[in-house]
Every structure is written in structure tokens, then in C-alpha cells.
PDB file of C-alpha atoms and ligand atoms in Angstrom:
ATOM      1  CA  MET K  94     132.919 119.614 124.506  1.00 61.00           C
ATOM      2  CA  ASP K  95     132.711 119.860 128.249  1.00 91.00           C
ATOM      3  CA  LEU K  96     130.596 122.663 129.649  1.00 98.00           C
ATOM      4  CA  LYS K  97     130.221 120.885 132.999  1.00 98.00           C
ATOM      5  CA  GLY K  98     129.693 123.365 135.822  1.00 97.00           C
ATOM      6  CA  LYS K  99     128.714 126.223 133.503  1.00 98.00           C
ATOM      7  CA  THR K 100     125.231 127.720 133.782  1.00 98.00           C
ATOM      8  CA  ALA K 101     123.497 128.661 130.545  1.00 99.00           C
ATOM      9  CA  ILE K 102     120.404 130.873 130.421  1.00 99.00           C
ATOM     10  CA  ILE K 103     118.465 130.628 127.178  1.00 99.00           C
ATOM     11  CA  THR K 104     115.659 133.150 126.685  1.00 99.00           C
ATOM     12  CA  GLY K 105     112.507 131.957 124.897  1.00 98.00           C
ATOM     13  CA  SER K 106     113.417 128.310 125.223  1.00 98.00           C
ATOM     14  CA  ASN K 107     110.217 126.316 125.723  1.00 98.00           C
ATOM     15  CA  SER K 108     109.980 125.876 121.934  1.00 96.00           C
ATOM     16  CA  GLY K 109     111.881 125.959 118.653  1.00 97.00           C
ATOM     17  CA  ILE K 110     115.488 127.125 118.379  1.00 98.00           C
ATOM     18  CA  GLY K 111     115.793 128.092 122.058  1.00 98.00           C
ATOM     19  CA  LEU K 112     114.774 124.612 123.140  1.00 98.00           C
ATOM     20  CA  GLY K 113     117.150 123.083 120.581  1.00 98.00           C
ATOM     21  CA  VAL K 114     120.023 125.247 121.848  1.00 98.00           C
ATOM     22  CA  ALA K 115     119.201 124.400 125.484  1.00 99.00           C
ATOM     23  CA  ARG K 116     119.248 120.679 124.652  1.00 98.00           C
ATOM     24  CA  GLU K 117     122.622 120.892 122.850  1.00 98.00           C
ATOM     25  CA  LEU K 118     124.185 122.937 125.681  1.00 98.00           C
ATOM     26  CA  ALA K 119     122.853 120.375 128.204  1.00 98.00           C
ATOM     27  CA  ARG K 120     124.211 117.549 126.025  1.00 98.00           C
ATOM     28  CA  ALA K 121     127.598 119.318 126.283  1.00 98.00           C
ATOM     29  CA  GLY K 122     127.278 119.271 130.095  1.00 98.00           C
ATOM     30  CA  ALA K 123     125.980 122.744 130.916  1.00 98.00           C
ATOM     31  CA  ASN K 124     123.314 123.350 133.541  1.00 98.00           C
ATOM     32  CA  VAL K 125     120.464 125.085 131.757  1.00 99.00           C
ATOM     33  CA  VAL K 126     117.835 127.642 132.678  1.00 99.00           C
ATOM     34  CA  LEU K 127     114.851 127.633 130.337  1.00 99.00           C
ATOM     35  CA  ASN K 128     112.542 130.631 129.981  1.00 99.00           C
ATOM     36  CA  SER K 129     109.370 131.916 128.425  1.00 98.00           C
ATOM     37  CA  PHE K 130     106.499 134.192 129.453  1.00 98.00           C
ATOM     38  CA  THR K 131     104.202 131.319 130.500  1.00 98.00           C
ATOM     39  CA  ASP K 132     104.257 129.375 133.769  1.00 98.00           C
ATOM     40  CA  ASN K 133     102.633 126.052 132.921  1.00 98.00           C
ATOM     41  CA  ASP K 134     103.362 122.644 134.418  1.00 98.00           C
ATOM     42  CA  GLU K 135     104.664 121.594 130.981  1.00 98.00           C
ATOM     43  CA  ASP K 136     107.311 124.347 131.099  1.00 98.00           C
ATOM     44  CA  HIS K 137     108.737 122.975 134.359  1.00 98.00           C
ATOM     45  CA  GLU K 138     108.353 119.368 133.181  1.00 98.00           C
ATOM     46  CA  LEU K 139     110.323 120.228 130.034  1.00 98.00           C
ATOM     47  CA  ALA K 140     113.227 121.472 132.167  1.00 98.00           C
ATOM     48  CA  GLN K 141     113.006 118.380 134.370  1.00 98.00           C
ATOM     49  CA  SER K 142     113.100 116.060 131.370  1.00 98.00           C
ATOM     50  CA  ILE K 143     116.198 117.796 129.935  1.00 98.00           C
ATOM     51  CA  GLY K 144     117.885 117.553 133.339  1.00 98.00           C
ATOM     52  CA  GLY K 145     117.102 113.837 133.520  1.00 98.00           C
ATOM     53  CA  GLU K 146     118.102 113.094 129.930  1.00 98.00           C
ATOM     54  CA  PHE K 147     121.511 114.779 130.101  1.00 98.00           C
ATOM     55  CA  GLY K 148     122.323 114.477 133.827  1.00 98.00           C
ATOM     56  CA  VAL K 149     122.546 118.241 134.376  1.00 98.00           C
ATOM     57  CA  SER K 150     120.681 120.681 136.569  1.00 98.00           C
ATOM     58  CA  ALA K 151     117.827 122.256 134.611  1.00 98.00           C
ATOM     59  CA  SER K 152     115.171 124.715 135.681  1.00 98.00           C
ATOM     60  CA  TYR K 153     112.498 126.922 134.162  1.00 99.00           C
ATOM     61  CA  ILE K 154     112.044 130.588 135.098  1.00 99.00           C
ATOM     62  CA  LYS K 155     109.062 132.580 133.867  1.00 98.00           C
ATOM     63  CA  ALA K 156     109.941 136.076 132.615  1.00 99.00           C
ATOM     64  CA  ASP K 157     108.338 138.199 129.924  1.00 99.00           C
ATOM     65  CA  MET K 158     111.101 139.406 127.601  1.00 99.00           C
ATOM     66  CA  SER K 159     108.978 142.388 126.514  1.00 98.00           C
ATOM     67  CA  LYS K 160     109.500 143.863 130.013  1.00 98.00           C
ATOM     68  CA  PRO K 161     112.942 145.267 130.912  1.00 98.00           C
ATOM     69  CA  GLU K 162     112.626 144.536 134.652  1.00 98.00           C
ATOM     70  CA  GLU K 163     111.620 140.912 133.994  1.00 98.00           C
ATOM     71  CA  CYS K 164     114.614 140.441 131.660  1.00 99.00           C
ATOM     72  CA  ARG K 165     116.965 141.588 134.402  1.00 98.00           C
ATOM     73  CA  ALA K 166     115.077 139.592 137.074  1.00 98.00           C
ATOM     74  CA  LEU K 167     115.499 136.395 135.003  1.00 98.00           C
ATOM     75  CA  ILE K 168     119.285 136.672 135.220  1.00 98.00           C
ATOM     76  CA  GLU K 169     119.216 137.612 138.914  1.00 98.00           C
ATOM     77  CA  LYS K 170     116.870 134.730 139.795  1.00 98.00           C
ATOM     78  CA  ALA K 171     119.070 132.233 137.947  1.00 98.00           C
ATOM     79  CA  GLY K 172     121.888 133.272 140.326  1.00 97.00           C
ATOM     80  CA  ALA K 173     124.655 132.486 137.826  1.00 98.00           C
ATOM     81  CA  CYS K 174     125.115 133.121 134.123  1.00 98.00           C
ATOM     82  CA  ASP K 175     128.222 131.835 132.354  1.00 98.00           C
ATOM     83  CA  ILE K 176     126.483 131.468 128.998  1.00 99.00           C
ATOM     84  CA  LEU K 177     123.691 133.815 127.907  1.00 99.00           C
ATOM     85  CA  VAL K 178     121.731 132.911 124.794  1.00 99.00           C
ATOM     86  CA  ASN K 179     119.469 135.783 123.754  1.00 99.00           C
ATOM     87  CA  ASN K 180     116.940 133.915 121.656  1.00 98.00           C
ATOM     88  CA  ALA K 181     113.365 135.031 122.453  1.00 98.00           C
ATOM     89  CA  GLY K 182     111.676 136.383 119.375  1.00 97.00           C
ATOM     90  CA  ILE K 183     108.397 136.963 117.588  1.00 94.00           C
ATOM     91  CA  GLN K 184     107.478 137.898 114.015  1.00 93.00           C
ATOM     92  CA  HIS K 185     104.843 139.944 112.245  1.00 94.00           C
ATOM     93  CA  VAL K 186     104.554 140.345 108.486  1.00 92.00           C
ATOM     94  CA  SER K 187     102.910 143.482 107.071  1.00 97.00           C
ATOM     95  CA  PRO K 188     103.727 146.426 104.759  1.00 98.00           C
ATOM     96  CA  ILE K 189     105.228 149.400 106.641  1.00 98.00           C
ATOM     97  CA  GLU K 190     102.211 151.670 106.217  1.00 98.00           C
ATOM     98  CA  GLU K 191      99.887 149.006 107.698  1.00 98.00           C
ATOM     99  CA  PHE K 192     102.326 147.683 110.311  1.00 98.00           C
ATOM    100  CA  PRO K 193     100.521 147.810 113.699  1.00 98.00           C
ATOM    101  CA  VAL K 194     102.402 150.082 116.095  1.00 98.00           C
ATOM    102  CA  GLU K 195     101.922 147.658 119.008  1.00 98.00           C
ATOM    103  CA  LYS K 196     103.513 144.868 116.908  1.00 98.00           C
ATOM    104  CA  TRP K 197     106.464 147.122 116.060  1.00 98.00           C
ATOM    105  CA  ASP K 198     106.948 147.942 119.764  1.00 99.00           C
ATOM    106  CA  ALA K 199     106.642 144.290 120.837  1.00 98.00           C
ATOM    107  CA  ILE K 200     109.133 143.039 118.226  1.00 98.00           C
ATOM    108  CA  ILE K 201     111.690 145.724 119.092  1.00 99.00           C
ATOM    109  CA  ALA K 202     111.258 144.949 122.821  1.00 99.00           C
ATOM    110  CA  ILE K 203     111.331 141.133 122.642  1.00 99.00           C
ATOM    111  CA  ASN K 204     113.735 140.579 119.713  1.00 98.00           C
ATOM    112  CA  MET K 205     116.214 143.371 120.467  1.00 99.00           C
ATOM    113  CA  SER K 206     115.875 145.243 123.772  1.00 99.00           C
ATOM    114  CA  SER K 207     115.640 142.031 125.826  1.00 99.00           C
ATOM    115  CA  ALA K 208     119.148 141.140 124.605  1.00 99.00           C
ATOM    116  CA  PHE K 209     120.400 144.479 125.936  1.00 99.00           C
ATOM    117  CA  HIS K 210     118.737 144.056 129.345  1.00 99.00           C
ATOM    118  CA  CYS K 211     119.817 140.418 129.797  1.00 99.00           C
ATOM    119  CA  THR K 212     123.376 141.211 128.701  1.00 99.00           C
ATOM    120  CA  ALA K 213     123.559 144.152 131.113  1.00 99.00           C
ATOM    121  CA  ALA K 214     122.497 141.903 134.000  1.00 98.00           C
ATOM    122  CA  ALA K 215     124.704 138.965 132.945  1.00 99.00           C
ATOM    123  CA  LEU K 216     128.051 140.694 132.290  1.00 98.00           C
ATOM    124  CA  PRO K 217     128.816 141.386 135.988  1.00 98.00           C
ATOM    125  CA  MET K 218     128.238 137.673 136.742  1.00 98.00           C
ATOM    126  CA  MET K 219     130.521 136.633 133.870  1.00 98.00           C
ATOM    127  CA  ARG K 220     133.208 139.056 135.038  1.00 98.00           C
ATOM    128  CA  LYS K 221     132.950 137.687 138.588  1.00 98.00           C
ATOM    129  CA  ALA K 222     133.224 134.105 137.289  1.00 98.00           C
ATOM    130  CA  GLY K 223     136.159 135.054 135.025  1.00 98.00           C
ATOM    131  CA  TRP K 224     134.584 133.554 131.905  1.00 98.00           C
ATOM    132  CA  GLY K 225     131.540 134.189 129.772  1.00 98.00           C
ATOM    133  CA  ARG K 226     129.816 133.692 126.469  1.00 98.00           C
ATOM    134  CA  VAL K 227     127.052 135.809 124.978  1.00 99.00           C
ATOM    135  CA  VAL K 228     125.381 134.103 122.024  1.00 99.00           C
ATOM    136  CA  ASN K 229     122.747 136.213 120.309  1.00 99.00           C
ATOM    137  CA  ILE K 230     120.331 134.446 117.996  1.00 98.00           C
ATOM    138  CA  ALA K 231     120.014 137.067 115.252  1.00 98.00           C
ATOM    139  CA  SER K 232     118.977 136.005 111.743  1.00 98.00           C
ATOM    140  CA  ALA K 233     119.874 136.232 108.059  1.00 98.00           C
ATOM    141  CA  HIS K 234     117.536 139.197 108.510  1.00 98.00           C
ATOM    142  CA  GLY K 235     120.229 140.750 110.733  1.00 98.00           C
ATOM    143  CA  LEU K 236     122.435 140.969 107.635  1.00 98.00           C
ATOM    144  CA  THR K 237     119.956 141.466 104.808  1.00 98.00           C
ATOM    145  CA  ALA K 238     116.296 142.460 104.397  1.00 98.00           C
ATOM    146  CA  SER K 239     112.976 141.196 103.061  1.00 94.00           C
ATOM    147  CA  PRO K 240     109.826 143.194 102.388  1.00 95.00           C
ATOM    148  CA  TYR K 241     107.021 143.269 104.979  1.00 95.00           C
ATOM    149  CA  LYS K 242     109.328 142.490 107.927  1.00 97.00           C
ATOM    150  CA  SER K 243     110.327 146.026 108.932  1.00 98.00           C
ATOM    151  CA  ALA K 244     110.334 145.545 112.703  1.00 98.00           C
ATOM    152  CA  TYR K 245     111.992 142.124 112.578  1.00 98.00           C
ATOM    153  CA  VAL K 246     114.748 143.251 110.179  1.00 98.00           C
ATOM    154  CA  ALA K 247     115.354 146.422 112.198  1.00 99.00           C
ATOM    155  CA  ALA K 248     115.487 144.465 115.481  1.00 99.00           C
ATOM    156  CA  LYS K 249     117.834 141.791 114.111  1.00 98.00           C
ATOM    157  CA  HIS K 250     120.205 144.384 112.598  1.00 99.00           C
ATOM    158  CA  GLY K 251     120.129 145.993 116.052  1.00 99.00           C
ATOM    159  CA  VAL K 252     121.062 142.683 117.690  1.00 99.00           C
ATOM    160  CA  VAL K 253     124.072 142.357 115.357  1.00 99.00           C
ATOM    161  CA  GLY K 254     125.143 145.891 116.337  1.00 99.00           C
ATOM    162  CA  LEU K 255     124.680 145.143 120.039  1.00 99.00           C
ATOM    163  CA  THR K 256     126.777 141.982 119.597  1.00 99.00           C
ATOM    164  CA  LYS K 257     129.679 144.032 118.221  1.00 99.00           C
ATOM    165  CA  VAL K 258     129.495 146.564 121.063  1.00 99.00           C
ATOM    166  CA  THR K 259     129.336 143.774 123.686  1.00 99.00           C
ATOM    167  CA  ALA K 260     132.421 142.200 122.108  1.00 99.00           C
ATOM    168  CA  LEU K 261     134.366 145.469 122.145  1.00 99.00           C
ATOM    169  CA  GLU K 262     133.459 146.202 125.774  1.00 99.00           C
ATOM    170  CA  THR K 263     134.686 142.725 126.822  1.00 98.00           C
ATOM    171  CA  ALA K 264     137.524 142.329 124.298  1.00 98.00           C
ATOM    172  CA  GLN K 265     140.321 142.107 126.870  1.00 98.00           C
ATOM    173  CA  GLU K 266     138.444 139.739 129.161  1.00 98.00           C
ATOM    174  CA  PRO K 267     137.753 135.993 128.808  1.00 98.00           C
ATOM    175  CA  ILE K 268     134.270 136.832 127.562  1.00 98.00           C
ATOM    176  CA  THR K 269     133.067 136.672 123.955  1.00 99.00           C
ATOM    177  CA  ALA K 270     129.906 137.870 122.226  1.00 99.00           C
ATOM    178  CA  ASN K 271     128.772 136.586 118.855  1.00 99.00           C
ATOM    179  CA  ALA K 272     125.596 136.319 116.834  1.00 99.00           C
ATOM    180  CA  ILE K 273     124.297 133.253 115.041  1.00 99.00           C
ATOM    181  CA  CYS K 274     122.367 134.208 111.907  1.00 98.00           C
ATOM    182  CA  PRO K 275     120.063 131.354 110.914  1.00 98.00           C
ATOM    183  CA  GLY K 276     118.278 131.257 107.594  1.00 97.00           C
ATOM    184  CA  TYR K 277     114.960 129.433 107.719  1.00 93.00           C
ATOM    185  CA  VAL K 278     114.711 126.849 110.487  1.00 96.00           C
ATOM    186  CA  LYS K 279     111.457 124.901 110.669  1.00 89.00           C
ATOM    187  CA  THR K 280     110.045 125.927 114.039  1.00 91.00           C
ATOM    188  CA  PRO K 281     106.594 127.135 115.185  1.00 83.00           C
ATOM    189  CA  LEU K 282     107.631 130.722 114.284  1.00 76.00           C
ATOM    190  CA  VAL K 283     108.255 129.759 110.669  1.00 85.00           C
ATOM    191  CA  GLU K 284     105.315 127.364 110.428  1.00 88.00           C
ATOM    192  CA  ALA K 285     103.022 130.243 111.422  1.00 87.00           C
ATOM    193  CA  GLN K 286     104.334 132.269 108.446  1.00 83.00           C
ATOM    194  CA  ILE K 287     103.437 129.612 105.861  1.00 92.00           C
ATOM    195  CA  PRO K 288      99.648 130.248 105.664  1.00 95.00           C
ATOM    196  CA  ASP K 289     100.162 134.066 105.731  1.00 91.00           C
ATOM    197  CA  THR K 290     102.714 133.849 102.923  1.00 90.00           C
ATOM    198  CA  ALA K 291     100.488 131.508 100.870  1.00 96.00           C
ATOM    199  CA  GLU K 292      97.607 133.971 101.221  1.00 95.00           C
ATOM    200  CA  LYS K 293      99.710 137.021 100.402  1.00 93.00           C
ATOM    201  CA  TYR K 294     101.090 135.453  97.186  1.00 95.00           C
ATOM    202  CA  ASP K 295      97.903 133.492  96.332  1.00 96.00           C
ATOM    203  CA  MET K 296      99.731 130.124  96.374  1.00 96.00           C
ATOM    204  CA  THR K 297      99.346 126.729  97.993  1.00 96.00           C
ATOM    205  CA  GLU K 298     101.301 126.305 101.245  1.00 94.00           C
ATOM    206  CA  GLU K 299     103.775 123.922  99.505  1.00 92.00           C
ATOM    207  CA  GLU K 300     104.420 126.490  96.747  1.00 94.00           C
ATOM    208  CA  ALA K 301     104.809 129.205  99.374  1.00 93.00           C
ATOM    209  CA  VAL K 302     107.522 127.140 101.115  1.00 93.00           C
ATOM    210  CA  GLN K 303     109.538 126.335  97.974  1.00 92.00           C
ATOM    211  CA  LYS K 304     109.011 129.512  95.935  1.00 92.00           C
ATOM    212  CA  VAL K 305     108.805 132.226  98.603  1.00 91.00           C
ATOM    213  CA  ILE K 306     110.100 131.124 102.011  1.00 91.00           C
ATOM    214  CA  LEU K 307     113.039 129.050 100.753  1.00 94.00           C
ATOM    215  CA  GLU K 308     113.446 131.178  97.611  1.00 93.00           C
ATOM    216  CA  ARG K 309     116.549 132.859  99.008  1.00 92.00           C
ATOM    217  CA  GLN K 310     117.920 129.763 100.771  1.00 96.00           C
ATOM    218  CA  PRO K 311     120.029 128.173  97.988  1.00 96.00           C
ATOM    219  CA  SER K 312     120.173 124.789  99.763  1.00 95.00           C
ATOM    220  CA  LYS K 313     116.347 124.647  99.380  1.00 92.00           C
ATOM    221  CA  ASP K 314     116.273 123.013 102.771  1.00 92.00           C
ATOM    222  CA  PHE K 315     115.528 124.228 106.294  1.00 95.00           C
ATOM    223  CA  ALA K 316     118.302 124.377 108.909  1.00 96.00           C
ATOM    224  CA  THR K 317     117.611 122.334 112.067  1.00 96.00           C
ATOM    225  CA  VAL K 318     117.464 123.433 115.690  1.00 97.00           C
ATOM    226  CA  GLU K 319     120.218 120.883 116.450  1.00 97.00           C
ATOM    227  CA  GLN K 320     122.513 122.658 113.941  1.00 98.00           C
ATOM    228  CA  ILE K 321     121.867 126.019 115.604  1.00 98.00           C
ATOM    229  CA  GLY K 322     122.479 124.399 119.016  1.00 98.00           C
ATOM    230  CA  GLY K 323     125.707 122.814 117.765  1.00 98.00           C
ATOM    231  CA  THR K 324     126.908 126.208 116.543  1.00 98.00           C
ATOM    232  CA  ALA K 325     126.187 127.681 119.996  1.00 99.00           C
ATOM    233  CA  VAL K 326     128.162 124.853 121.631  1.00 98.00           C
ATOM    234  CA  PHE K 327     131.088 125.584 119.269  1.00 98.00           C
ATOM    235  CA  LEU K 328     130.997 129.273 120.258  1.00 98.00           C
ATOM    236  CA  CYS K 329     131.248 128.162 123.900  1.00 98.00           C
ATOM    237  CA  SER K 330     134.310 125.990 123.195  1.00 98.00           C
ATOM    238  CA  SER K 331     137.942 127.054 123.675  1.00 97.00           C
ATOM    239  CA  ALA K 332     138.379 126.855 119.876  1.00 98.00           C
ATOM    240  CA  ALA K 333     136.213 129.986 119.787  1.00 98.00           C
ATOM    241  CA  ASP K 334     138.160 131.945 122.436  1.00 98.00           C
ATOM    242  CA  GLN K 335     139.291 134.504 119.833  1.00 98.00           C
ATOM    243  CA  ILE K 336     136.021 134.611 117.932  1.00 98.00           C
ATOM    244  CA  THR K 337     134.188 137.679 119.158  1.00 99.00           C
ATOM    245  CA  GLY K 338     132.024 140.435 117.713  1.00 99.00           C
ATOM    246  CA  THR K 339     131.128 138.460 114.640  1.00 98.00           C
ATOM    247  CA  THR K 340     128.222 136.684 112.980  1.00 98.00           C
ATOM    248  CA  ILE K 341     128.040 133.045 111.960  1.00 98.00           C
ATOM    249  CA  SER K 342     125.494 132.323 109.252  1.00 98.00           C
ATOM    250  CA  VAL K 343     123.674 128.985 109.281  1.00 98.00           C
ATOM    251  CA  ASP K 344     121.554 129.782 106.254  1.00 98.00           C
ATOM    252  CA  GLY K 345     122.105 127.286 103.429  1.00 97.00           C
ATOM    253  CA  GLY K 346     123.972 129.946 101.422  1.00 98.00           C
ATOM    254  CA  TRP K 347     121.342 132.718 101.689  1.00 97.00           C
ATOM    255  CA  THR K 348     123.802 135.529 102.454  1.00 97.00           C
ATOM    256  CA  ALA K 349     126.255 134.297  99.789  1.00 96.00           C
ATOM    257  CA  LEU K 350     123.775 135.328  97.078  1.00 91.00           C
TER     258      LEU K 350
HETATM  259  P1  NAD Z 681     109.433 129.943 118.304  1.00 81.76           P
HETATM  260  O1  NAD Z 681     108.160 130.705 118.164  1.00 81.76           O
HETATM  261  O2  NAD Z 681     109.417 128.476 118.145  1.00 81.76           O
HETATM  262  O3  NAD Z 681     110.130 130.263 119.675  1.00 81.76           O
HETATM  263  C1  NAD Z 681     110.159 131.559 120.203  1.00 81.76           C
HETATM  264  C2  NAD Z 681     110.400 131.426 121.682  1.00 81.76           C
HETATM  265  O4  NAD Z 681     110.369 132.726 122.249  1.00 81.76           O
HETATM  266  C3  NAD Z 681     109.313 130.597 122.382  1.00 81.76           C
HETATM  267  O5  NAD Z 681     109.901 129.813 123.397  1.00 81.76           O
HETATM  268  C4  NAD Z 681     108.413 131.675 122.958  1.00 81.76           C
HETATM  269  O6  NAD Z 681     107.702 131.212 124.080  1.00 81.76           O
HETATM  270  C5  NAD Z 681     109.441 132.702 123.321  1.00 81.76           C
HETATM  271  N1  NAD Z 681     108.869 134.028 123.513  1.00 81.76           N
HETATM  272  C6  NAD Z 681     108.060 134.745 122.697  1.00 81.76           C
HETATM  273  N2  NAD Z 681     107.706 135.893 123.294  1.00 81.76           N
HETATM  274  C7  NAD Z 681     108.313 135.919 124.501  1.00 81.76           C
HETATM  275  C8  NAD Z 681     108.319 136.832 125.572  1.00 81.76           C
HETATM  276  N3  NAD Z 681     107.625 137.966 125.545  1.00 81.76           N
HETATM  277  N4  NAD Z 681     109.051 136.515 126.676  1.00 81.76           N
HETATM  278  C9  NAD Z 681     109.739 135.348 126.749  1.00 81.76           C
HETATM  279  N5  NAD Z 681     109.761 134.443 125.764  1.00 81.76           N
HETATM  280  C10 NAD Z 681     109.058 134.728 124.647  1.00 81.76           C
HETATM  281  O7  NAD Z 681     110.449 130.628 117.262  1.00 81.76           O
HETATM  282  P2  NAD Z 681     111.905 130.198 116.764  1.00 81.76           P
HETATM  283  O8  NAD Z 681     111.822 130.067 115.298  1.00 81.76           O
HETATM  284  O9  NAD Z 681     112.466 129.126 117.592  1.00 81.76           O
HETATM  285  O10 NAD Z 681     112.682 131.567 117.039  1.00 81.76           O
HETATM  286  C11 NAD Z 681     113.664 131.710 118.040  1.00 81.76           C
HETATM  287  C12 NAD Z 681     114.622 132.820 117.659  1.00 81.76           C
HETATM  288  O11 NAD Z 681     115.299 132.454 116.454  1.00 81.76           O
HETATM  289  C13 NAD Z 681     113.928 134.146 117.397  1.00 81.76           C
HETATM  290  O12 NAD Z 681     114.706 135.202 117.896  1.00 81.76           O
HETATM  291  C14 NAD Z 681     113.884 134.200 115.887  1.00 81.76           C
HETATM  292  O13 NAD Z 681     113.852 135.494 115.408  1.00 81.76           O
HETATM  293  C15 NAD Z 681     115.195 133.510 115.532  1.00 81.76           C
HETATM  294  N6  NAD Z 681     115.246 132.998 114.170  1.00 81.76           N
HETATM  295  C16 NAD Z 681     114.383 132.025 113.762  1.00 81.76           C
HETATM  296  C17 NAD Z 681     114.494 131.568 112.463  1.00 81.76           C
HETATM  297  C18 NAD Z 681     113.615 130.477 111.944  1.00 81.76           C
HETATM  298  O14 NAD Z 681     113.650 130.209 110.745  1.00 81.76           O
HETATM  299  N7  NAD Z 681     112.844 129.808 112.772  1.00 81.76           N
HETATM  300  C19 NAD Z 681     115.432 132.105 111.597  1.00 81.76           C
HETATM  301  C20 NAD Z 681     116.269 133.098 112.048  1.00 81.76           C
HETATM  302  C21 NAD Z 681     116.172 133.538 113.344  1.00 81.76           C
END
């Protein structure tokens, strides 16, 4: 796969899936723009190390994906956007009646609205370049639900809907929009859920992983960030030119249940 000369912007990419996707796109030859809301030396060093490892141009741009103007500024500052990966996301687990309103607002803003703002800023650049790929990192929770994750499930279903609309609005152009729906991938976001889940179900952390977290993942194994990155690279390939407006599950059989 040769993405040489293409610029990919990956939101929320100093960790986890976003970093894995950025690395796989860079391995395929794309120049990458990493992002998060921090502005530490390590963030810039991470970009530099990816650039050196894969021989591509790589930079880091700070932008808080909970703020519409910063979402749009990220795309503008990057100066080019052939591939947009809307990945930034957070989680909070709580019953609806106790769900903190500020957590609901933050999850809707970061996990869903940021994809809208970044897509709105990126589409004109893709149209100008005559080629584009929007890859939204949704979730198995964009297709099905679990208790205690109201904001996350609502946001991810919203991302799947936005993906379909983006695909329809670009259907007759060389631009595609698709969503990847991972099941459980072992990243900091998931690791943070293990102690909460163990406490909620009064289990050890190991039991919480096997019996609760991976309960609905028939493979009984986590997906890897490299597999999510590889799926993104496939969606950027010419084999995927006619794949648009759809979801690709990478979930060990979860949504087949
Ligand atoms: P993670 O916590 O490792 O990474 C989240 C990334 O988003 C980090 O780089 C973080 O800095 C960034 N981020 C958080 N808030 C931000 C903000 N306000 N502005 C900019 N960046 C921000 O989590 P992850 O598991 O890699 O999750 C990445 C995406 O994948 C999320 O959208 C998540 O919902 C989705 N996902 C994860 C899993 C999983 O099992 N890990 C499964 C399905 C979907």
C-alpha cells in the first residue's frame, strides 16, 4: 500500500488506537499529523520518532477536541488533509440517573461532535486535492449497546450516522467515509475500565476481564491497535474505492451474537 504524498490527520493520537493507526498509516507511506489536547515535549518527540522510523513527515498539533473551534483549527493548521481519522474519545461508566451531566456533554463533544467539525473543515481540502478518505473510529457500541454507557453508546451511534451522511454527500466524488467498529482493544481507555468494572460486579480484575469485559467478545481476546491501523490502511487503498458509508467490525465476533 502506497500512501506516499498523502497527509493523514489522526485526532487523539498520542496514545492507544490513534497512535496505532498513525503508525500503520506512516508505515504505508503517509505523512501524519498527530493530535491531543496536551502540548508536552513527549508529544512532539513521538511525532519525530514516527517520522524517523518510517521516513515520512510527522508533526504534532495540540487541539482540544471538546472545542469546535479547535477541531477546525487543527485541520487548518495542518494545511492539508487527504485522510482524516476521527479517533479522539473518552469513556465514563455510570447508570443514567447518576450520569454526571458534564461527562455526558464531554463525551458527546469529544466522541461525536469533533468528528463533525473536523469533517466539515477537511472536506473542502479533500475536494481541492481530488481525493479523500474519512475514517471514523466508532465502536461495537456504535452498533449495539451495553448498560451504564449511555453517553458513549449515543455518541458512537451518532458517529455511525454521521459516517453515512458524509458518504452520501461525497458519493459521486473520489472521497469515501467509513467507520471502523472495534470491539475491545487493550488500550489505556480500556485498562481504566477494568478496576471500575471489577468494583461494580464485586470481582477480581482478571474475572472482570474474562467474564464482563470480554463476555460479549466471542474470540475471548482483545483486538490490537495494529489490526485497527491495518483496517484503516485498507480503507485508504484503491481496493476500497467503492466502500463508502459502511461499518467494518473488528470485534472478535461480538456483533455476530
Ligand atoms: P486512549 O485513551 O488510549 O486514547 C484516546 C486518545 O484521545 C488519546 O490520545 C487522548 O489524548 C485523546 N483525547 C482524549 N480527549 C481528548 C480531547 N479533548 N482532545 C484531543 N484528544 C483527546 O483510548 P483508545 O482506546 O485508544 O480510544 C480511541 C478511540 O477508539 C476512541 O474513540 C474510543 O471510543 C474508540 N474505541 C476504543 C475501543 C477499545 O477497546 N479501546 C473500542 C472501540 C472503540
